[in-house]
Coordinates of C-alpha atoms in Angstrom, one line a residue:
X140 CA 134.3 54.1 86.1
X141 CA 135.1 57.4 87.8
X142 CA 135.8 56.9 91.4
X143 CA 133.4 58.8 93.6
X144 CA 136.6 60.4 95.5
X145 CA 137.4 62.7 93.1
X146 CA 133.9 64.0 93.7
X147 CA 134.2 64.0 97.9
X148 CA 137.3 65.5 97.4
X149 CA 136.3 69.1 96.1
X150 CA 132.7 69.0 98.4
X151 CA 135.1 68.0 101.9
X152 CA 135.1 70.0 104.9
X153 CA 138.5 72.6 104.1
X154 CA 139.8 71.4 107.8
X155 CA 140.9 68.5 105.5
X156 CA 143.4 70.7 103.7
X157 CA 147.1 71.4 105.5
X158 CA 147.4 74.4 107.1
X159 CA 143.5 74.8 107.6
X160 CA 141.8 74.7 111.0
X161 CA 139.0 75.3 112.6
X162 CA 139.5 79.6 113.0
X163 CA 141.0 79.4 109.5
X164 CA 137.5 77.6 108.8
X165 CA 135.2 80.0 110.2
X166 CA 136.9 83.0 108.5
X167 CA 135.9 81.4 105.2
X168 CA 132.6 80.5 106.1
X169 CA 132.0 84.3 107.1
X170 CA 132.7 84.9 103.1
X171 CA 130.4 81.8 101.8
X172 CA 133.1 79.4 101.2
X173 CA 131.7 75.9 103.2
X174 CA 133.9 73.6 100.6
X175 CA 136.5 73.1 98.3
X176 CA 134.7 73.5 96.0
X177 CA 133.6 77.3 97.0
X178 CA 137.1 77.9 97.4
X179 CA 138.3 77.2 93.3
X180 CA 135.6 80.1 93.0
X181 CA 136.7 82.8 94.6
X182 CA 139.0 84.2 91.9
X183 CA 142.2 86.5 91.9
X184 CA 141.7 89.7 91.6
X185 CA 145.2 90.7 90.5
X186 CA 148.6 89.2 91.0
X187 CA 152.1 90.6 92.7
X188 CA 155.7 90.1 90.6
X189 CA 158.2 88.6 93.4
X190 CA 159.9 87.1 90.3
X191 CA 162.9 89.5 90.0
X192 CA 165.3 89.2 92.8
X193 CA 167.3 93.0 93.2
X194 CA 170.4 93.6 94.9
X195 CA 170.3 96.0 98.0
X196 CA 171.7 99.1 96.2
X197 CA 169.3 98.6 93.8
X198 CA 166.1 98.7 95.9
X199 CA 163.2 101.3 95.3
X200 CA 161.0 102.7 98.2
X201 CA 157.2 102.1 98.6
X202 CA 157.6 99.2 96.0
X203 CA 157.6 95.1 97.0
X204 CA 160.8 94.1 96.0
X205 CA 162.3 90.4 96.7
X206 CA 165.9 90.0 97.8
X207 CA 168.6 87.4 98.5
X208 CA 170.2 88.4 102.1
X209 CA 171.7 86.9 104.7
X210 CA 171.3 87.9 108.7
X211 CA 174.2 88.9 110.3
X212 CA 172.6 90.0 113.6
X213 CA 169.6 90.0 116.0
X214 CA 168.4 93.0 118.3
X215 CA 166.3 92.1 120.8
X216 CA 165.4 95.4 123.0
X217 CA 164.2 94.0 126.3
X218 CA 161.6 96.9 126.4
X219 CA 158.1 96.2 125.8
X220 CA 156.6 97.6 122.7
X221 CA 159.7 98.3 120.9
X222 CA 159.9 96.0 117.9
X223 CA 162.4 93.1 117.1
X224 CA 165.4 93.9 114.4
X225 CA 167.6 91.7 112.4
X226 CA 170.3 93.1 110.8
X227 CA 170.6 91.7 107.0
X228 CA 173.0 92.2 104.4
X229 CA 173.8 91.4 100.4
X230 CA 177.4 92.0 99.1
X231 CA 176.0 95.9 98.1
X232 CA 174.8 97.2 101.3
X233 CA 172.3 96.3 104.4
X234 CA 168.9 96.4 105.3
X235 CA 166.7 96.1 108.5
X236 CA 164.3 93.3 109.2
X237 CA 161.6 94.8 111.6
X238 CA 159.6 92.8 113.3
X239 CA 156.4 93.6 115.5
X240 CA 154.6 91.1 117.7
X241 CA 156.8 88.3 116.5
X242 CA 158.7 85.8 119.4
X243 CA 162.4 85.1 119.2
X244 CA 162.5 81.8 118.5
X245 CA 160.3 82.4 115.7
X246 CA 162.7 85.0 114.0
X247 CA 165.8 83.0 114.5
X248 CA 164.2 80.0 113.1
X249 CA 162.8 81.9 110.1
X250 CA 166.1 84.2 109.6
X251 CA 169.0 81.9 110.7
X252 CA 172.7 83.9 111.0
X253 CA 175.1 83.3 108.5
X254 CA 172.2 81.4 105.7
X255 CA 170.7 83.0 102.3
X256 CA 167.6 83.6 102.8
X257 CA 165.0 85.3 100.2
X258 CA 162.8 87.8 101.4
X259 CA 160.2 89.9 99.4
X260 CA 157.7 93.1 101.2
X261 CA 157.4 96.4 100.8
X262 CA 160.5 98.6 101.1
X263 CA 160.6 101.7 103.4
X264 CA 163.6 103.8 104.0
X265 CA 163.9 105.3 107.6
X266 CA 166.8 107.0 109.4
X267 CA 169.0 106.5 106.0
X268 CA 168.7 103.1 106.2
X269 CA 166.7 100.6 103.9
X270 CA 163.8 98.6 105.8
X271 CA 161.5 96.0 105.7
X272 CA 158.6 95.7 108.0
X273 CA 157.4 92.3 108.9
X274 CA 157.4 90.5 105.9
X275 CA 155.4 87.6 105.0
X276 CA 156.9 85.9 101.9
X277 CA 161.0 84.5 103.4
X278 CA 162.4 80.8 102.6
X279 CA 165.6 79.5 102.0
X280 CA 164.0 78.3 99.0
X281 CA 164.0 80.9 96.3
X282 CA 161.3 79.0 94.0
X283 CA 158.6 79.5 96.8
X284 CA 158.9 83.1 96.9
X285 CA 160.2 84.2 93.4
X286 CA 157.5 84.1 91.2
X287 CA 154.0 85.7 90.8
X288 CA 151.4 85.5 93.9
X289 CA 147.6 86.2 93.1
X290 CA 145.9 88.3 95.4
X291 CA 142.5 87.6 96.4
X292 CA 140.2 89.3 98.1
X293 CA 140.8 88.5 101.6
X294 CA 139.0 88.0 104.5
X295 CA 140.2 89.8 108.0
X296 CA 142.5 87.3 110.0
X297 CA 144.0 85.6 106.8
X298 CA 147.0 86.9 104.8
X299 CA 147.4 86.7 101.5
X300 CA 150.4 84.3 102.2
X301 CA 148.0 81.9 103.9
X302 CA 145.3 82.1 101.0
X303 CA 147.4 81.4 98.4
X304 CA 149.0 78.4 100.4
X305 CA 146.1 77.2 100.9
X306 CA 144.7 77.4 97.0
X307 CA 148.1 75.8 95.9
X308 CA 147.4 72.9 97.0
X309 CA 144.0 72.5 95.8
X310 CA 144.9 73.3 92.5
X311 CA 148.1 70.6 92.7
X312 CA 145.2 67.8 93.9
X313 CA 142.6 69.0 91.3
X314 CA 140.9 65.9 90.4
X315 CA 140.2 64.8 86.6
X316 CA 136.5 64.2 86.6
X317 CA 134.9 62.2 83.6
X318 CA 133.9 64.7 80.4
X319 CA 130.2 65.5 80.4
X320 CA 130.3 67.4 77.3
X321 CA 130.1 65.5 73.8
X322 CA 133.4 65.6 71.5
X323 CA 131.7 68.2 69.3
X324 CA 131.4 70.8 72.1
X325 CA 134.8 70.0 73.6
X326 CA 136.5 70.9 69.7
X327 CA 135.0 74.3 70.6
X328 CA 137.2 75.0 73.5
X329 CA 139.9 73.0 71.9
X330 CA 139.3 69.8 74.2
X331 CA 140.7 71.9 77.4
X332 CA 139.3 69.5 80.6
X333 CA 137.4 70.9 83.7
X334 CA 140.6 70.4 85.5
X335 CA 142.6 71.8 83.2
X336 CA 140.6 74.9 82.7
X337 CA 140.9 75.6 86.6
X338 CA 144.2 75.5 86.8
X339 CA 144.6 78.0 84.1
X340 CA 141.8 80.5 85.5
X341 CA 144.4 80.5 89.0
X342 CA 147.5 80.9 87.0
X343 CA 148.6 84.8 87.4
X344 CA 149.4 85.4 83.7
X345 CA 145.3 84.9 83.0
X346 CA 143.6 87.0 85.4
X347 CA 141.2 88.9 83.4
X348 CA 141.8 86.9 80.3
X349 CA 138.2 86.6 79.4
X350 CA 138.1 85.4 76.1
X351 CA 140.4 82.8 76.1
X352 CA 139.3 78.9 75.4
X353 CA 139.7 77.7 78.9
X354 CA 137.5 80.6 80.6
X355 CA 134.9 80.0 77.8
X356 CA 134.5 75.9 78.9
X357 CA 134.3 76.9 82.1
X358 CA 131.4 79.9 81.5
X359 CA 130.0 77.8 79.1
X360 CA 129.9 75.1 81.9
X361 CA 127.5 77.1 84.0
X362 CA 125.2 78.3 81.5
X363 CA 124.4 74.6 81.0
X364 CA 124.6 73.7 84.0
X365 CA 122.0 76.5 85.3
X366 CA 119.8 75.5 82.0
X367 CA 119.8 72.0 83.5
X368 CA 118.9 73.5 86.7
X369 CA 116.0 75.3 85.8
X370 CA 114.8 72.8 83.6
X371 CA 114.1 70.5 86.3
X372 CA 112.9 73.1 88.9
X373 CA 109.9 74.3 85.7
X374 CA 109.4 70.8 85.9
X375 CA 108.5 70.4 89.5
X376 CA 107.0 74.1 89.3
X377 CA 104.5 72.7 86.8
X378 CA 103.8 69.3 88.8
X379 CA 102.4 71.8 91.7
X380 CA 98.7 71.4 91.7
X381 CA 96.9 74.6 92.9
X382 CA 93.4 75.2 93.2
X383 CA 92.2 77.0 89.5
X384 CA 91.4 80.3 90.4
X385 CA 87.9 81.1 88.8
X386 CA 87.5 84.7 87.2
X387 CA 85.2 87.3 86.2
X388 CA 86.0 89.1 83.5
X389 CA 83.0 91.3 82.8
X390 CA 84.4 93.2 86.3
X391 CA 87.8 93.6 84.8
X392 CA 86.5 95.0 81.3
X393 CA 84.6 97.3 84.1
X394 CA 87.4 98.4 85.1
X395 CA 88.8 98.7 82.1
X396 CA 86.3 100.8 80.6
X397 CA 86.8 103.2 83.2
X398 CA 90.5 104.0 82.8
X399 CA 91.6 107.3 80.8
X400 CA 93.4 105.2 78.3
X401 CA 93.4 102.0 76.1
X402 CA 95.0 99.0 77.2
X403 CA 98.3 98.4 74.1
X404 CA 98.1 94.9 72.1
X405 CA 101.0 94.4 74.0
X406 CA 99.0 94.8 77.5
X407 CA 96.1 93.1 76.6
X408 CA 98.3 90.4 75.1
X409 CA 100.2 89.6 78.1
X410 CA 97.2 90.1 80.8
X411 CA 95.7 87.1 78.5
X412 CA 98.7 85.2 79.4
X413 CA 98.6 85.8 83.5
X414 CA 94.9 85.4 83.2
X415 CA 95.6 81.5 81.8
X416 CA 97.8 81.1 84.5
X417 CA 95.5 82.4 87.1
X418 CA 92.9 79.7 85.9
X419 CA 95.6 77.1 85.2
X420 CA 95.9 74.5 87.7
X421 CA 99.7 74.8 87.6
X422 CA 101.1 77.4 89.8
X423 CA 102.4 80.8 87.8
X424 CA 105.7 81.3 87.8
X425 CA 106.1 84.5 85.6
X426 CA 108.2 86.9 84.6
X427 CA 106.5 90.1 83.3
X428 CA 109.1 92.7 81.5
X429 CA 108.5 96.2 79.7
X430 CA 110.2 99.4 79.1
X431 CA 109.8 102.0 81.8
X432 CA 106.3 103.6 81.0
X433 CA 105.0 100.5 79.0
X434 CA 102.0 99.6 81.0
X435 CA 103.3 96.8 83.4
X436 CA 102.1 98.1 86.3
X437 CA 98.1 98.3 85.0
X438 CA 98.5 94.8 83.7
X439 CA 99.6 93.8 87.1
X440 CA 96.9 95.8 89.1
X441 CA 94.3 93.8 86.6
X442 CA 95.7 90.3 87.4
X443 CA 95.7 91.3 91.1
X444 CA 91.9 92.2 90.7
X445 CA 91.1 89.4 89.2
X446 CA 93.3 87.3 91.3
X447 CA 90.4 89.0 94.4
X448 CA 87.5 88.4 92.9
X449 CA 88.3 84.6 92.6
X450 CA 88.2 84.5 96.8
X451 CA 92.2 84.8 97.3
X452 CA 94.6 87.7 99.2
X453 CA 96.8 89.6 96.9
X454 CA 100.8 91.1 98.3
X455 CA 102.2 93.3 95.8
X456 CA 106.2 94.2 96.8
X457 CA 108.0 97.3 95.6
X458 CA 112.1 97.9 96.3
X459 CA 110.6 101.6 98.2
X460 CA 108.0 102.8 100.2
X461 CA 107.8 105.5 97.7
X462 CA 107.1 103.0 94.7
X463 CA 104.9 101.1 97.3
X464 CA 103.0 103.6 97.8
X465 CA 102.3 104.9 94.3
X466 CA 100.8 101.4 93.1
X467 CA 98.5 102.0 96.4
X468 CA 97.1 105.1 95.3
X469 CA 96.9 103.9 91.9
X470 CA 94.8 101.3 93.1
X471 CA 92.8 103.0 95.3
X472 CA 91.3 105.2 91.9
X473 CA 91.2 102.0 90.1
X474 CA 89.5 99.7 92.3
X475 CA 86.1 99.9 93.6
X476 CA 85.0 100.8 97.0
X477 CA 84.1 97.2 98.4
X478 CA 88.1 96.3 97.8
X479 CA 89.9 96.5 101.2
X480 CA 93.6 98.1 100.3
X481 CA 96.6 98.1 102.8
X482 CA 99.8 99.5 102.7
X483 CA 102.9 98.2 105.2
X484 CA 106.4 99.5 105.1
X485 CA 109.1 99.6 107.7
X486 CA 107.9 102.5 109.0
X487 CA 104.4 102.0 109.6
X488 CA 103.7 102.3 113.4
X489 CA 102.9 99.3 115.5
X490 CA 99.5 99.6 116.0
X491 CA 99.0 100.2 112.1
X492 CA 101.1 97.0 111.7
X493 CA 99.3 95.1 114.8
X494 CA 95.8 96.5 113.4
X495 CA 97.1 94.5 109.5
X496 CA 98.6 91.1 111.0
X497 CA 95.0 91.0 112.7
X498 CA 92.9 91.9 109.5
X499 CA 94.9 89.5 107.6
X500 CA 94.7 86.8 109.2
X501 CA 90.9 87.3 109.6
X502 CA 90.4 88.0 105.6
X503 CA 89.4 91.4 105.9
X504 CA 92.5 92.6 103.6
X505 CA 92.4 91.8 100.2
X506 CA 95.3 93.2 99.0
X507 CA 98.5 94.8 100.8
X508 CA 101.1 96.4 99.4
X509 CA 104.9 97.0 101.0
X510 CA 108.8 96.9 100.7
X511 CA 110.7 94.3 102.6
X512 CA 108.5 94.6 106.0
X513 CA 106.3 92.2 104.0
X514 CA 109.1 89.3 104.7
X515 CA 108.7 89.7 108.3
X516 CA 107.4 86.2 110.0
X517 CA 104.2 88.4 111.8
X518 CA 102.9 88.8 108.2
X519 CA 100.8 86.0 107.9
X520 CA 98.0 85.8 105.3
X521 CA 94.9 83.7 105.4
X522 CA 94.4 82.9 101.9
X523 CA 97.3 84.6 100.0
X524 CA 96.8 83.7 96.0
X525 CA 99.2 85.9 94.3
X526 CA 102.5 87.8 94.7
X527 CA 103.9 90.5 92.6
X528 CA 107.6 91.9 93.0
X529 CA 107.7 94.9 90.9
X530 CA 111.8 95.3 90.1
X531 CA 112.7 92.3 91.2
X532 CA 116.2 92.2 90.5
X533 CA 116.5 93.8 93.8
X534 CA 115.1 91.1 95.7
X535 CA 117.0 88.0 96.1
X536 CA 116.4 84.5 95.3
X537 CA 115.5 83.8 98.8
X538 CA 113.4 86.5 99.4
X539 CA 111.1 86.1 96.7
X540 CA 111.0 82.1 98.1
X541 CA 110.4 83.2 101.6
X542 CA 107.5 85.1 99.9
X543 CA 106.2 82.8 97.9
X544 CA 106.0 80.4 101.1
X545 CA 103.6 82.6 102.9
X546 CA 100.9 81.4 100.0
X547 CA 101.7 77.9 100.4
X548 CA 100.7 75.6 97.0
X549 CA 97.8 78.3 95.9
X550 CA 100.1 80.9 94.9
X551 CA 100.7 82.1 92.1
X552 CA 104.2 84.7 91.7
X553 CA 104.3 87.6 89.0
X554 CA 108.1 89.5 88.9
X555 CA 108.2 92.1 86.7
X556 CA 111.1 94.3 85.5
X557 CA 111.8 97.5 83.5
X558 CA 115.6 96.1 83.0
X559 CA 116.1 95.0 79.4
X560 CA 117.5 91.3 79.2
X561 CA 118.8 89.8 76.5
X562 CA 117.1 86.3 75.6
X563 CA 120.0 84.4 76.4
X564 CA 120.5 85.5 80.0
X565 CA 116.4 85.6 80.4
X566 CA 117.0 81.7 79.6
X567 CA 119.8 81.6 82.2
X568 CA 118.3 83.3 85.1
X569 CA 115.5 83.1 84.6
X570 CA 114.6 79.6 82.7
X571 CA 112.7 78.8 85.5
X572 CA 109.9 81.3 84.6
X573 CA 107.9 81.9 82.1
X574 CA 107.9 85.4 80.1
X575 CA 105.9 88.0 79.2
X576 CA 107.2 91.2 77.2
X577 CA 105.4 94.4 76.6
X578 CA 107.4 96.2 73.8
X579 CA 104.3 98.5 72.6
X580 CA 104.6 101.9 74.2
X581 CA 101.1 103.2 75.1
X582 CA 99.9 106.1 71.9
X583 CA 99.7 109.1 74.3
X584 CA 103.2 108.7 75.2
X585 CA 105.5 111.1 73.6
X586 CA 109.0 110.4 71.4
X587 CA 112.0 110.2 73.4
X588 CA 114.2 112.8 71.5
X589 CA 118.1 112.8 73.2
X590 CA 120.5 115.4 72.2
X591 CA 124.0 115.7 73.0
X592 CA 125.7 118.8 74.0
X593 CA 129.5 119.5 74.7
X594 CA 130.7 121.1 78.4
X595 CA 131.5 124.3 77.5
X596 CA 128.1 124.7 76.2
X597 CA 126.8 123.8 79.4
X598 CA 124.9 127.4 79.4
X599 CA 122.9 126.2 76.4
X600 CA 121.6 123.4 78.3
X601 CA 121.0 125.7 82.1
X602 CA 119.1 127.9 79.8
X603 CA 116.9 124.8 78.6
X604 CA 116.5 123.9 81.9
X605 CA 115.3 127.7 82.9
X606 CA 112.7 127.6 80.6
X607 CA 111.3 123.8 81.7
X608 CA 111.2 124.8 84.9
X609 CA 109.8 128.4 84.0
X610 CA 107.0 126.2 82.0
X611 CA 106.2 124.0 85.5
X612 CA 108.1 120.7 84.2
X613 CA 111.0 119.2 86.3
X614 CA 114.8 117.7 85.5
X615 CA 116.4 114.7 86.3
X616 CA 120.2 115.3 86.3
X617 CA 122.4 112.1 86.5
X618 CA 125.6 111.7 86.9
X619 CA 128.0 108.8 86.7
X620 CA 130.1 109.2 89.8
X621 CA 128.8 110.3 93.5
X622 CA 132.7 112.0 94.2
X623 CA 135.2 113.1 91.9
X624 CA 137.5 110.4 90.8
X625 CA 141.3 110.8 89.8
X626 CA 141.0 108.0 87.5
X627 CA 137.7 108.6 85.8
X628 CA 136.9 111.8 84.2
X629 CA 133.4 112.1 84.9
X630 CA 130.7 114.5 86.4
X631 CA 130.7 113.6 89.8
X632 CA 126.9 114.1 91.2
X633 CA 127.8 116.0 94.4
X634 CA 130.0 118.3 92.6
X635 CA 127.0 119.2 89.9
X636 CA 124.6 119.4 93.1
X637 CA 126.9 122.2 94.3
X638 CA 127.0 124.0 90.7
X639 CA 123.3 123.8 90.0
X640 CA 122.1 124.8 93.7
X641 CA 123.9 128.4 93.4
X642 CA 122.4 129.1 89.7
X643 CA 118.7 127.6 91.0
X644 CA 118.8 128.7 95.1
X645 CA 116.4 125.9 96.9
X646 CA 115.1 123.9 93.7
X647 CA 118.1 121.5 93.6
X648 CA 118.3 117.9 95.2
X649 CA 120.2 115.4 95.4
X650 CA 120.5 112.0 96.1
X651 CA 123.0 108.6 95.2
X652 CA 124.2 105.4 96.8
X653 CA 125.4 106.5 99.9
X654 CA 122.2 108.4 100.9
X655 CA 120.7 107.6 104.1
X656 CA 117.3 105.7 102.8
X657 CA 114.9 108.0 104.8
X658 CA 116.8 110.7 103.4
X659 CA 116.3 109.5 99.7
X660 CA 112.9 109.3 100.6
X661 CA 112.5 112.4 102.3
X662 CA 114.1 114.0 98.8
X663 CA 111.9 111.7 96.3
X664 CA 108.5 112.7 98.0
X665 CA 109.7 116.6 97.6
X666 CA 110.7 115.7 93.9
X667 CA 107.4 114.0 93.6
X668 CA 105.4 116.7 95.1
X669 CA 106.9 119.3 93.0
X670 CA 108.7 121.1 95.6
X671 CA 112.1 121.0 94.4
X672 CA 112.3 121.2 90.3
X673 CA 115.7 119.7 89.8
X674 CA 116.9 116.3 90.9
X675 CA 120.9 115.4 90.9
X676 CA 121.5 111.6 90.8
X677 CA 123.8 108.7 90.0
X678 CA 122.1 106.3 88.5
X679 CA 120.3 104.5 91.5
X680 CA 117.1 106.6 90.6
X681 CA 114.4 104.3 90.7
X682 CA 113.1 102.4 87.5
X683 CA 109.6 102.6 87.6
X684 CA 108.1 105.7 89.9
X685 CA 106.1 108.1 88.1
X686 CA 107.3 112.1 88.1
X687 CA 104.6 112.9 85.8
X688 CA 106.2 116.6 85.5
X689 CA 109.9 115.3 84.7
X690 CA 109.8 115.1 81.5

């Protein structure tokens, strides 16, 4: 049997590793690492070459270089500020150790007179004479410092030095753990151990070495793993009693009647399917996804509906106050008068807010919509019975639970998503849920034609754009990058936005990831109300709102 050690040993405390205390501790815990474990995870990003050992005439400037010196002499000025120098030499030349901040003691121990010591840091040259600036990679053993080093992405206060120290050791006291995969699914990765696999995914030579057999173990190790997962968390979901909500569905056909166009197979299909789950007396736990402009948010405003008319409270959630605000309206036409309809967003003032806590708690909302000010702990619903996050990839995990909790046992949860997903990682993220797809697009909606033009026939395309604009539609105009990029050769948005605004004076927005939020909003509403005809963007535009004139 497997001793339980091996298993203690990569969940301990890190204060049980050399070198680690309790500031070290903290530091990590600031970045999410609480274990050992944690610790295996956080990979190198890229590695540094302190293998080949140059002579001093040999040295290059601005580059790390290792060397084999010995120190000849110590200045130590007794005037504050000024740094600490040790004078160093090879049988080529000489070069300056500099120190800043660093006691005497310390220096003489780490660069004794007269010993070989290797040294590696970035070279500088300064006042003709070769320099190196308090480096952190010296020993009078070469094999500690020639070799590669991984560099990881570091958190302020430790040095890469100290992180790689300190992952060195975990991977020398990696523990062999007993093989929970059968012999048939080992010959895949050809038999490569957990341990084994770890060890390689630190070693320098295979950062970024994706498709080799120890990285696929290890990936194929947390897909099962999160299958297992999941598995037992649909198993409890379904074990969760809730009261079956009882619906009418002559008043949904009512509605239905009513709207301006037919409901797809695909809609009518999948509001079948959340409809069963409404009634069930398991709680839903459901993932609705469609195309953008596939009918998901109809299908959702119709479970919601139903969801009122069975005697529960309904909180729809949208990424933007914007988004937020369109399902509102669309509810508003779609819903009849004796529906009470709220909508909540960060910058609702707080006597609106005040005035909805109130009617909520007293039942006199039936359904409120909102971005993330529905998470705060004042919103507190009387009889909450379903939530539904539209474009829930931008909520987390623990902001749909803390959600979720506000309904207690009763409710029911409805994600949906424009994002396509392959099956696979549907069944990895999301295994948990259960899944609806709307594929039809509705009849009225037009073909999607794309064409592709070169740059220099960017005046065939401004000239398309005229005569859009000229017939009262509107452009989206996205761009890859927000700034210009040396690397890249891309459109950057901002430089476009600066191109476009002198050919179409005051009809050109723009907006990207760094965009204050009001801002963005501010520019959205103008795009929406038709005041501006042209919208730059990267790609952060939001799945899901409706420009009905960009077309």
């Amino acid at each position: 049997m497997e001793s339980k050690s091996n298993y203690k040993y990569l969940l301990s405390d890190l204060t049980t590793l050399k070198g680690v205390g309790i500031k070290i501790t903290n530091l990590l815990k600031k970045k999410g690492v609480n274990n050992i474990f944690d610790l295996i995870w956080k990979l190198p990003k890229s590695s540094t070459d302190r293998s080949i050992a140059l002579k001093i005439k040999d040295l290059k400037i601005d580059e790390i270089q290792t060397i084999t010196i010995t120190p000849m002499k110590y200045s130590f000025p007794r005037v504050r500020n000024l740094p600490n120098k040790v004078l160093c030499s090879d049988e080529t030349g000489t070069i300056d150790c500099i120190f800043f901040n660093s006691y005497e003691g310390y220096i003489k121990k780490i660069l004794p007179l007269g010993k070989e010591i290797t040294i590696s840091g970035k070279i500088k040259y300064f006042k003709n004479r070769y320099q190196l600036t308090n480096p952190k990679y010296i020993s009078e053993d070469e094999t500690l410092i020639k070799k590669k080093h991984n560099t990881y992405s570091l958190t302020e206060g430790i040095s890469e030095k100290m992180y790689n120290k300190i992952i060195n050791q975990i991977i020398e006291k990696i523990p062999e753990l007993n093989e929970w995969h059968s012999k048939e699914i080992m010959s895949k990765f050809n038999n490569i151990k957990w341990n084994e696999a770890i060890r390689k995914l630190h070693k320098p030579e295979n950062i970024g070495s994706f498709k080799e057999n120890f990285y696929q173990r290890l990936a194929f190790d947390e897909i099962f793993s999160t299958f297992l997962v999941n598995s037992e968390i649909r198993k409890k979901i379904k074990k969760n009693k809730k009261t079956n909500k009882i619906l009418d569905l002559n008043k949904q056909n009512k509605i239905i009647k009513k709207l301006n166009f037919s409901l797809t197979k695909d809609q009518e299909n999948t509001l079948k399917e959340i409809n069963k789950d409404l009634c069930s007396s398991a709680k839903m736990f459901r993932l609705l996804q469609g195309d953008v402009g596939s009918g998901k948010t109809i299908v959702s405003l119709l479970s919601a509906f139903n969801t009122i008319n069975s005697g529960f409270q309904v909180a729809v959630m949208a990424p933007t106050e914007i988004l937020a605000r369109q399902h509102f309206l669309l509810a508003q036409k779609i819903y009849p008068k004796n529906i009470n309809i709220e909508l909540i967003s960060g910058k609702s003032d707080l006597k609106t807010k005040k005035n909805i806590h109130e009617k909520l708690l007293s039942d006199k909302i039936d359904i409120l919509f909102g971005t993330h000010a529905l998470f705060q702990k004042k919103i507190t619903f009387k009889k909450l019975g379903l939530i539904i996050i539209d474009e829930q990839h931008k909520f987390g995990v623990n902001q749909r639970k803390k959600l979720s909790d506000k309904g207690g046992h009763n409710c029911d949860v409805l994600l949906m998503t424009a994002t396509p997903i392959p099956r696979t990682l549907t069944m990895t993220i999301y295994g948990d849920m259960d899944l609806s797809i709307i594929r039809e697009k509705p009849k009225l909606r037009k073909e999607v034609k794309t064409y592709s033009k070169l740059e220099s026939k960017i005046d065939e395309v401004l000239q398309f754009v005229k005569k859009e604009i000229q017939n009262g539609n509107q452009v989206f105009w996205v761009c890859p990058l927000i700034d210009e990029s040396k690397k890249i050769d891309h459109s950057s948005a901002i430089k476009k936005y600066k191109f476009l605004k002198k050919k179409f004076p005051n009809n050109v927005g723009l907006i990207h990831g760094k965009t204050d939020k009001d801002e963005k909003d501010k520019i959205l509403k103008k795009f929406l109300e038709n005041k501006i005809k042209i919208l730059v963007s990267t790609t952060i535009i939001e799945v899901g709102i409706d420009f009905p004139n960009a077309n």
